[in-house]
């Protein structure tokens, strides 16, 4: 178990490196990975099941205790990212499949990797987890509706079929994870540290399968897709932060909302794009899986070296002998 825990830590810490490496290998040797495409939906279900195992009732308490930051963040998530993707697709004059794929990436909920980035950035981790959970639960309704509104002009969108798919791929596995956690808490507690390893392995297989299926497209469209994803992610990080600032939220909340809005559930984007639009449409989500896990750590590292206003005031209070919340 110690070996597995060690591998799990390494897998999570260097996730971006593994994603880049597996994408490169799949690009160079596509025949070895193309067959994995049929397992994408199952693998994403495994990742969501792991999320269900880690969620706890306390993760949702912030919604009742302090709902404003959560709703501001989730509203930004489902407004900034879809419309930014729509604008970038028009600006770059992307082909229909790539345009629909980029919009799809903008319409999926936040990814769980953002929680780790918020922790490293000294942001509000509870807010980040609550936003991930709430946006994920809202995805069966919000993702198909936003896609119908924004991507329907490029490719046909079947919102009801997509609604059912998201329920099957996300909600059911999360619910099963919660049930297992409730029924077998001791078993889950002993194995919880291995979940990141399983999740990372599943996402790597997904990335390799889609990269292999798009080996030729990467050569012809690789740069413009990366540029689109780079701009999309940058808009999310910046506008997420500015939205939180405009609403008068604290620095720790701004950091959480920025990272949560900017980092998408790329795995879900890949699965839905492959199933409904074709392999080429999954390319933006593949680049998203790579770039989000590079930009996120970079921003988290910068913020980790800059104490938030809340941290500064806490340090001043402790130094003066005044406890937080007391005169």
Tab-separated table of C-alpha atoms in Angstrom:
chain	number	residue	atom	x	y	z
A	1	UNK	CA	0.000	0.000	0.000
A	2	UNK	CA	2.885	2.385	0.725
A	3	UNK	CA	4.191	1.827	-2.802
A	4	UNK	CA	0.767	2.591	-4.264
A	5	UNK	CA	0.455	5.704	-2.100
A	6	UNK	CA	3.856	6.861	-3.317
A	7	UNK	CA	2.909	6.259	-6.946
A	8	UNK	CA	-0.373	8.084	-6.355
A	9	UNK	CA	1.448	11.146	-5.013
A	10	UNK	CA	3.867	11.148	-7.956
A	11	UNK	CA	1.005	10.726	-10.441
A	12	UNK	CA	-0.870	13.696	-8.999
A	13	UNK	CA	2.168	15.940	-8.552
A	14	UNK	CA	3.470	15.515	-12.100
A	15	UNK	CA	0.114	15.061	-13.835
A	16	UNK	CA	0.815	17.646	-16.555
A	17	UNK	CA	4.105	15.919	-17.393
A	18	UNK	CA	2.422	12.524	-17.762
A	19	UNK	CA	-0.314	14.008	-19.956
A	20	UNK	CA	2.244	15.597	-22.296
A	21	UNK	CA	4.315	12.399	-22.467
A	22	UNK	CA	1.379	10.082	-23.171
A	23	UNK	CA	0.012	12.485	-25.796
A	24	UNK	CA	3.413	12.578	-27.494
A	25	UNK	CA	3.744	8.788	-27.501
A	26	UNK	CA	0.182	8.349	-28.813
A	27	UNK	CA	0.886	10.910	-31.532
A	28	UNK	CA	4.041	9.065	-32.632
A	29	UNK	CA	2.542	5.545	-32.385
A	30	UNK	CA	-1.237	5.962	-32.920
A	31	UNK	CA	-2.067	2.316	-33.832
A	32	UNK	CA	-1.142	1.208	-30.311
A	33	UNK	CA	-3.769	3.503	-28.733
A	34	UNK	CA	-6.632	3.899	-31.215
A	35	UNK	CA	-8.459	0.855	-29.841
A	36	UNK	CA	-8.725	2.459	-26.402
A	37	UNK	CA	-11.297	4.927	-27.700
A	38	UNK	CA	-14.156	2.537	-26.959
A	39	UNK	CA	-13.341	2.703	-23.236
A	40	UNK	CA	-13.519	6.503	-22.864
A	41	UNK	CA	-16.996	6.582	-21.309
A	42	UNK	CA	-16.200	3.791	-18.844
A	43	UNK	CA	-12.927	5.436	-17.828
A	44	UNK	CA	-14.622	8.778	-17.201
A	45	UNK	CA	-17.161	6.941	-15.051
A	46	UNK	CA	-14.264	5.553	-13.006
A	47	UNK	CA	-12.933	9.097	-12.453
A	48	UNK	CA	-16.377	10.315	-11.354
A	49	UNK	CA	-16.793	7.310	-9.059
A	50	UNK	CA	-13.536	8.351	-7.392
A	51	UNK	CA	-14.937	11.846	-6.967
A	52	UNK	CA	-17.993	10.373	-5.257
A	53	UNK	CA	-15.767	8.457	-2.855
A	54	UNK	CA	-14.029	11.674	-1.780
A	55	UNK	CA	-17.068	13.955	-1.442
A	56	UNK	CA	-18.373	14.539	2.075
A	57	UNK	CA	-21.451	16.332	3.468
A	58	UNK	CA	-19.176	19.072	4.829
A	59	UNK	CA	-18.242	19.938	1.228
A	60	UNK	CA	-21.801	21.174	0.677
A	61	UNK	CA	-22.158	23.066	3.974
A	62	UNK	CA	-20.575	26.191	2.519
A	63	UNK	CA	-23.497	26.425	0.065
A	64	UNK	CA	-25.928	26.837	2.969
A	65	UNK	CA	-23.545	28.759	5.222
A	66	UNK	CA	-22.136	31.186	2.649
A	67	UNK	CA	-24.008	30.728	-0.645
A	68	UNK	CA	-23.043	34.008	-2.342
A	69	UNK	CA	-19.452	33.111	-3.362
A	70	UNK	CA	-20.568	29.664	-4.566
A	71	UNK	CA	-23.371	30.998	-6.753
A	72	UNK	CA	-21.207	33.841	-8.082
A	73	UNK	CA	-18.529	31.304	-9.034
A	74	UNK	CA	-20.903	28.788	-10.630
A	75	UNK	CA	-22.712	31.563	-12.523
A	76	UNK	CA	-19.342	32.742	-13.874
A	77	UNK	CA	-18.468	29.142	-14.745
A	78	UNK	CA	-21.550	28.666	-16.918
A	79	UNK	CA	-21.472	32.164	-18.442
A	80	UNK	CA	-17.842	33.175	-18.959
A	81	UNK	CA	-16.514	29.895	-20.354
A	82	UNK	CA	-19.293	29.025	-22.867
A	83	UNK	CA	-19.519	32.542	-24.301
A	84	UNK	CA	-15.736	32.994	-24.340
A	85	UNK	CA	-15.454	29.739	-26.314
A	86	UNK	CA	-18.173	30.927	-28.698
A	87	UNK	CA	-16.381	34.244	-29.291
A	88	UNK	CA	-12.961	32.617	-29.782
A	89	UNK	CA	-14.397	30.075	-32.253
A	90	UNK	CA	-15.739	32.962	-34.342
A	91	UNK	CA	-12.587	35.049	-33.949
A	92	UNK	CA	-10.342	32.207	-35.167
A	93	UNK	CA	-12.878	31.043	-37.759
A	94	UNK	CA	-12.588	27.448	-36.563
A	95	UNK	CA	-14.007	24.595	-38.668
A	96	UNK	CA	-17.443	23.371	-37.464
A	97	UNK	CA	-16.190	20.327	-35.513
A	98	UNK	CA	-13.437	22.267	-33.755
A	99	UNK	CA	-15.769	25.185	-33.018
A	100	UNK	CA	-18.369	22.869	-31.501
A	101	UNK	CA	-15.650	21.054	-29.559
A	102	UNK	CA	-14.297	24.299	-28.092
A	103	UNK	CA	-17.779	25.429	-27.081
A	104	UNK	CA	-18.344	22.006	-25.522
A	105	UNK	CA	-15.159	22.444	-23.478
A	106	UNK	CA	-16.582	25.753	-22.278
A	107	UNK	CA	-19.921	24.213	-21.324
A	108	UNK	CA	-18.682	21.354	-19.121
A	109	UNK	CA	-18.334	21.842	-15.337
A	110	UNK	CA	-15.153	22.548	-13.417
A	111	UNK	CA	-12.544	19.811	-13.107
A	112	UNK	CA	-11.387	18.257	-9.836
A	113	UNK	CA	-7.758	19.231	-10.526
A	114	UNK	CA	-8.774	22.820	-9.751
A	115	UNK	CA	-9.261	21.849	-6.105
A	116	UNK	CA	-5.592	20.932	-5.788
A	117	UNK	CA	-4.550	24.156	-7.535
A	118	UNK	CA	-6.703	26.270	-5.193
A	119	UNK	CA	-5.129	24.557	-2.192
A	120	UNK	CA	-1.635	25.291	-3.506
A	121	UNK	CA	-2.635	28.879	-4.336
A	122	UNK	CA	-3.799	29.450	-0.740
A	123	UNK	CA	-7.319	30.079	-1.958
A	124	UNK	CA	-10.637	29.064	-0.415
A	125	UNK	CA	-10.503	25.282	-0.819
A	126	UNK	CA	-13.995	24.717	0.619
A	127	UNK	CA	-15.417	27.130	-1.965
A	128	UNK	CA	-13.540	25.368	-4.780
A	129	UNK	CA	-14.814	21.926	-3.783
A	130	UNK	CA	-18.378	23.234	-3.420
A	131	UNK	CA	-18.199	24.880	-6.859
A	132	UNK	CA	-16.891	21.678	-8.470
A	133	UNK	CA	-19.634	19.624	-6.834
A	134	UNK	CA	-22.457	22.041	-7.650
A	135	UNK	CA	-21.406	22.713	-11.256
A	136	UNK	CA	-21.033	18.948	-11.794
A	137	UNK	CA	-24.546	18.306	-10.453
A	138	UNK	CA	-25.905	21.082	-12.699
A	139	UNK	CA	-24.088	19.751	-15.780
A	140	UNK	CA	-26.874	17.416	-17.041
A	141	UNK	CA	-29.092	20.461	-17.582
A	142	UNK	CA	-26.673	23.329	-18.215
A	143	UNK	CA	-24.258	21.613	-20.614
A	144	UNK	CA	-26.857	20.396	-23.183
A	145	UNK	CA	-28.824	23.682	-23.058
A	146	UNK	CA	-25.741	25.858	-23.517
A	147	UNK	CA	-24.502	23.618	-26.323
A	148	UNK	CA	-27.868	23.808	-28.080
A	149	UNK	CA	-27.797	27.601	-27.789
A	150	UNK	CA	-24.171	28.181	-28.815
A	151	UNK	CA	-22.975	25.193	-30.863
A	152	UNK	CA	-26.159	24.220	-32.692
A	153	UNK	CA	-25.269	26.473	-35.623
A	154	UNK	CA	-22.156	24.388	-36.378
A	155	UNK	CA	-23.330	20.839	-35.646
A	156	UNK	CA	-26.657	19.261	-34.618
A	157	UNK	CA	-27.110	18.954	-30.851
A	158	UNK	CA	-29.461	16.443	-29.204
A	159	UNK	CA	-29.962	17.897	-25.702
A	160	UNK	CA	-32.119	15.066	-24.345
A	161	UNK	CA	-29.688	12.363	-25.438
A	162	UNK	CA	-26.784	14.366	-23.992
A	163	UNK	CA	-28.722	14.866	-20.738
A	164	UNK	CA	-29.083	11.088	-20.374
A	165	UNK	CA	-25.403	10.539	-21.220
A	166	UNK	CA	-24.212	13.009	-18.567
A	167	UNK	CA	-26.482	11.391	-15.979
A	168	UNK	CA	-25.010	7.987	-16.842
A	169	UNK	CA	-21.383	9.090	-17.056
A	170	UNK	CA	-21.250	11.561	-14.161
A	171	UNK	CA	-24.210	11.547	-11.770
A	172	UNK	CA	-24.654	7.772	-11.460
A	173	UNK	CA	-20.931	7.045	-10.743
A	174	UNK	CA	-20.768	9.914	-8.221
A	175	UNK	CA	-23.912	8.609	-6.508
A	176	UNK	CA	-22.428	5.092	-6.397
A	177	UNK	CA	-19.253	6.517	-4.874
A	178	UNK	CA	-21.261	8.273	-2.169
A	179	UNK	CA	-23.176	5.055	-1.427
A	180	UNK	CA	-19.981	2.978	-1.163
A	181	UNK	CA	-18.448	5.631	1.079
A	182	UNK	CA	-21.524	5.458	3.328
A	183	UNK	CA	-21.713	1.659	3.464
A	184	UNK	CA	-17.961	0.894	3.692
A	185	UNK	CA	-16.302	3.923	5.303
A	186	UNK	CA	-13.318	1.977	6.704
A	187	UNK	CA	-12.477	0.372	3.366
A	188	UNK	CA	-12.747	3.724	1.599
A	189	UNK	CA	-10.575	5.396	4.241
A	190	UNK	CA	-7.806	2.835	3.730
A	191	UNK	CA	-7.831	3.106	-0.055
A	192	UNK	CA	-8.670	6.798	-0.570
A	193	UNK	CA	-5.039	7.794	-1.109
A	194	UNK	CA	-4.824	5.498	-4.162
A	195	UNK	CA	-7.772	7.157	-5.939
A	196	UNK	CA	-5.628	9.904	-7.553
A	197	UNK	CA	-3.475	7.204	-9.178
A	198	UNK	CA	-6.534	5.495	-10.656
A	199	UNK	CA	-8.035	8.787	-11.826
A	200	UNK	CA	-4.772	9.930	-13.426
A	201	UNK	CA	-4.353	6.565	-15.181
A	202	UNK	CA	-7.918	6.776	-16.532
A	203	UNK	CA	-7.434	10.326	-17.851
A	204	UNK	CA	-4.090	9.383	-19.443
A	205	UNK	CA	-5.748	6.537	-21.329
A	206	UNK	CA	-8.503	8.910	-22.502
A	207	UNK	CA	-5.943	11.473	-23.707
A	208	UNK	CA	-3.899	8.800	-25.491
A	209	UNK	CA	-6.964	7.396	-27.266
A	210	UNK	CA	-8.159	10.771	-28.569
A	211	UNK	CA	-4.650	11.907	-29.525
A	212	UNK	CA	-4.123	8.692	-31.497
A	213	UNK	CA	-7.462	9.130	-33.273
A	214	UNK	CA	-6.463	12.698	-34.204
A	215	UNK	CA	-2.787	12.128	-35.092
A	216	UNK	CA	-3.211	13.628	-38.567
A	217	UNK	CA	-5.440	16.444	-37.309
A	218	UNK	CA	-2.850	17.448	-34.706
A	219	UNK	CA	-0.425	18.224	-37.537
A	220	UNK	CA	-2.921	20.257	-39.558
A	221	UNK	CA	-4.898	21.922	-36.765
A	222	UNK	CA	-2.725	21.517	-33.689
A	223	UNK	CA	-1.496	25.097	-33.356
A	224	UNK	CA	-4.813	26.858	-33.935
A	225	UNK	CA	-6.543	24.512	-31.466
A	226	UNK	CA	-3.863	25.147	-28.856
A	227	UNK	CA	-4.199	28.902	-29.414
A	228	UNK	CA	-7.976	28.625	-28.951
A	229	UNK	CA	-7.587	26.627	-25.732
A	230	UNK	CA	-4.881	28.998	-24.449
A	231	UNK	CA	-7.099	32.050	-25.030
A	232	UNK	CA	-10.130	30.277	-23.577
A	233	UNK	CA	-8.285	29.262	-20.406
A	234	UNK	CA	-6.767	32.741	-20.025
A	235	UNK	CA	-10.182	34.412	-20.322
A	236	UNK	CA	-11.552	32.030	-17.690
A	237	UNK	CA	-8.768	32.668	-15.189
A	238	UNK	CA	-8.836	36.459	-15.648
A	239	UNK	CA	-12.602	36.974	-15.892
A	240	UNK	CA	-13.248	34.555	-13.033
A	241	UNK	CA	-10.981	36.644	-10.812
A	242	UNK	CA	-12.438	39.963	-12.004
A	243	UNK	CA	-16.014	38.725	-11.501
A	244	UNK	CA	-15.240	37.790	-7.907
A	245	UNK	CA	-13.525	41.153	-7.394
A	246	UNK	CA	-16.490	43.039	-8.853
A	247	UNK	CA	-18.792	41.218	-6.416
A	248	UNK	CA	-16.633	42.350	-3.497
A	249	UNK	CA	-15.358	38.893	-2.534
A	250	UNK	CA	-12.157	38.307	-0.525
A	251	UNK	CA	-8.827	37.474	-2.152
A	252	UNK	CA	-9.042	33.801	-1.116
A	253	UNK	CA	-12.445	33.583	-2.829
A	254	UNK	CA	-11.135	35.368	-5.939
A	255	UNK	CA	-8.325	32.837	-6.307
A	256	UNK	CA	-10.701	29.904	-5.887
A	257	UNK	CA	-13.219	31.244	-8.413
A	258	UNK	CA	-10.484	32.158	-10.906
A	259	UNK	CA	-8.996	28.659	-10.943
A	260	UNK	CA	-12.368	26.940	-10.768
A	261	UNK	CA	-13.754	28.893	-13.725
A	262	UNK	CA	-10.571	28.536	-15.793
A	263	UNK	CA	-10.063	24.775	-15.356
A	264	UNK	CA	-12.666	22.557	-17.013
A	265	UNK	CA	-13.585	18.871	-16.747
A	266	UNK	CA	-11.676	18.025	-19.936
A	267	UNK	CA	-12.392	14.307	-19.562
A	268	UNK	CA	-16.125	14.925	-19.863
A	269	UNK	CA	-15.467	17.197	-22.828
A	270	UNK	CA	-13.548	14.419	-24.576
A	271	UNK	CA	-16.230	11.816	-23.895
A	272	UNK	CA	-19.153	13.975	-25.057
A	273	UNK	CA	-17.301	15.337	-28.095
A	274	UNK	CA	-16.297	11.850	-29.222
A	275	UNK	CA	-19.816	10.489	-28.757
A	276	UNK	CA	-21.785	13.358	-30.333
A	277	UNK	CA	-19.510	15.350	-32.662
A	278	UNK	CA	-16.612	13.076	-33.701
A	279	UNK	CA	-12.920	12.627	-32.807
A	280	UNK	CA	-11.825	16.003	-34.217
A	281	UNK	CA	-14.234	17.825	-31.886
A	282	UNK	CA	-12.504	16.168	-28.931
A	283	UNK	CA	-9.187	17.836	-29.774
A	284	UNK	CA	-9.881	21.076	-27.821
A	285	UNK	CA	-10.626	19.047	-24.705
A	286	UNK	CA	-7.409	17.050	-25.159
A	287	UNK	CA	-5.416	20.277	-25.385
A	288	UNK	CA	-7.434	21.486	-22.398
A	289	UNK	CA	-6.364	18.463	-20.351
A	290	UNK	CA	-2.749	19.349	-21.144
A	291	UNK	CA	-2.766	23.135	-20.891
A	292	UNK	CA	-5.049	23.503	-17.863
A	293	UNK	CA	-2.625	21.375	-15.884
A	294	UNK	CA	0.247	23.633	-16.898
A	295	UNK	CA	-1.358	27.059	-16.452
A	296	UNK	CA	-3.039	26.018	-13.185
A	297	UNK	CA	0.188	25.052	-11.385
A	298	UNK	CA	1.972	28.154	-12.742
A	299	UNK	CA	-0.708	30.492	-11.378
A	300	UNK	CA	-0.976	28.516	-8.123
A	301	UNK	CA	2.789	28.804	-7.602
A	302	UNK	CA	2.701	32.580	-8.159
A	303	UNK	CA	-0.170	33.027	-5.729
A	304	UNK	CA	1.363	30.695	-3.142
A	305	UNK	CA	4.193	33.213	-2.747
A	306	UNK	CA	1.766	36.101	-2.244
A	307	UNK	CA	-0.235	35.904	1.007
A	308	UNK	CA	-3.835	36.947	0.613
A	309	UNK	CA	-5.250	39.953	2.504
A	310	UNK	CA	-7.008	37.535	4.839
A	311	UNK	CA	-3.736	35.804	5.669
A	312	UNK	CA	-1.983	39.132	6.257
A	313	UNK	CA	-4.681	40.367	8.630
A	314	UNK	CA	-4.609	37.047	10.505
A	315	UNK	CA	-0.846	37.298	10.966
A	316	UNK	CA	-1.192	40.890	12.239
A	317	UNK	CA	-3.881	39.857	14.708
A	318	UNK	CA	-1.780	36.959	16.031
A	319	UNK	CA	1.273	39.181	16.363
A	320	UNK	CA	-0.696	41.735	18.363
A	321	UNK	CA	-2.310	39.078	20.483
A	322	UNK	CA	-5.775	39.653	19.030
A	323	UNK	CA	-7.679	36.508	18.005
A	324	UNK	CA	-9.729	36.567	14.787
A	325	UNK	CA	-13.286	37.640	15.512
A	326	UNK	CA	-12.389	39.216	18.833
A	327	UNK	CA	-11.782	42.868	19.753
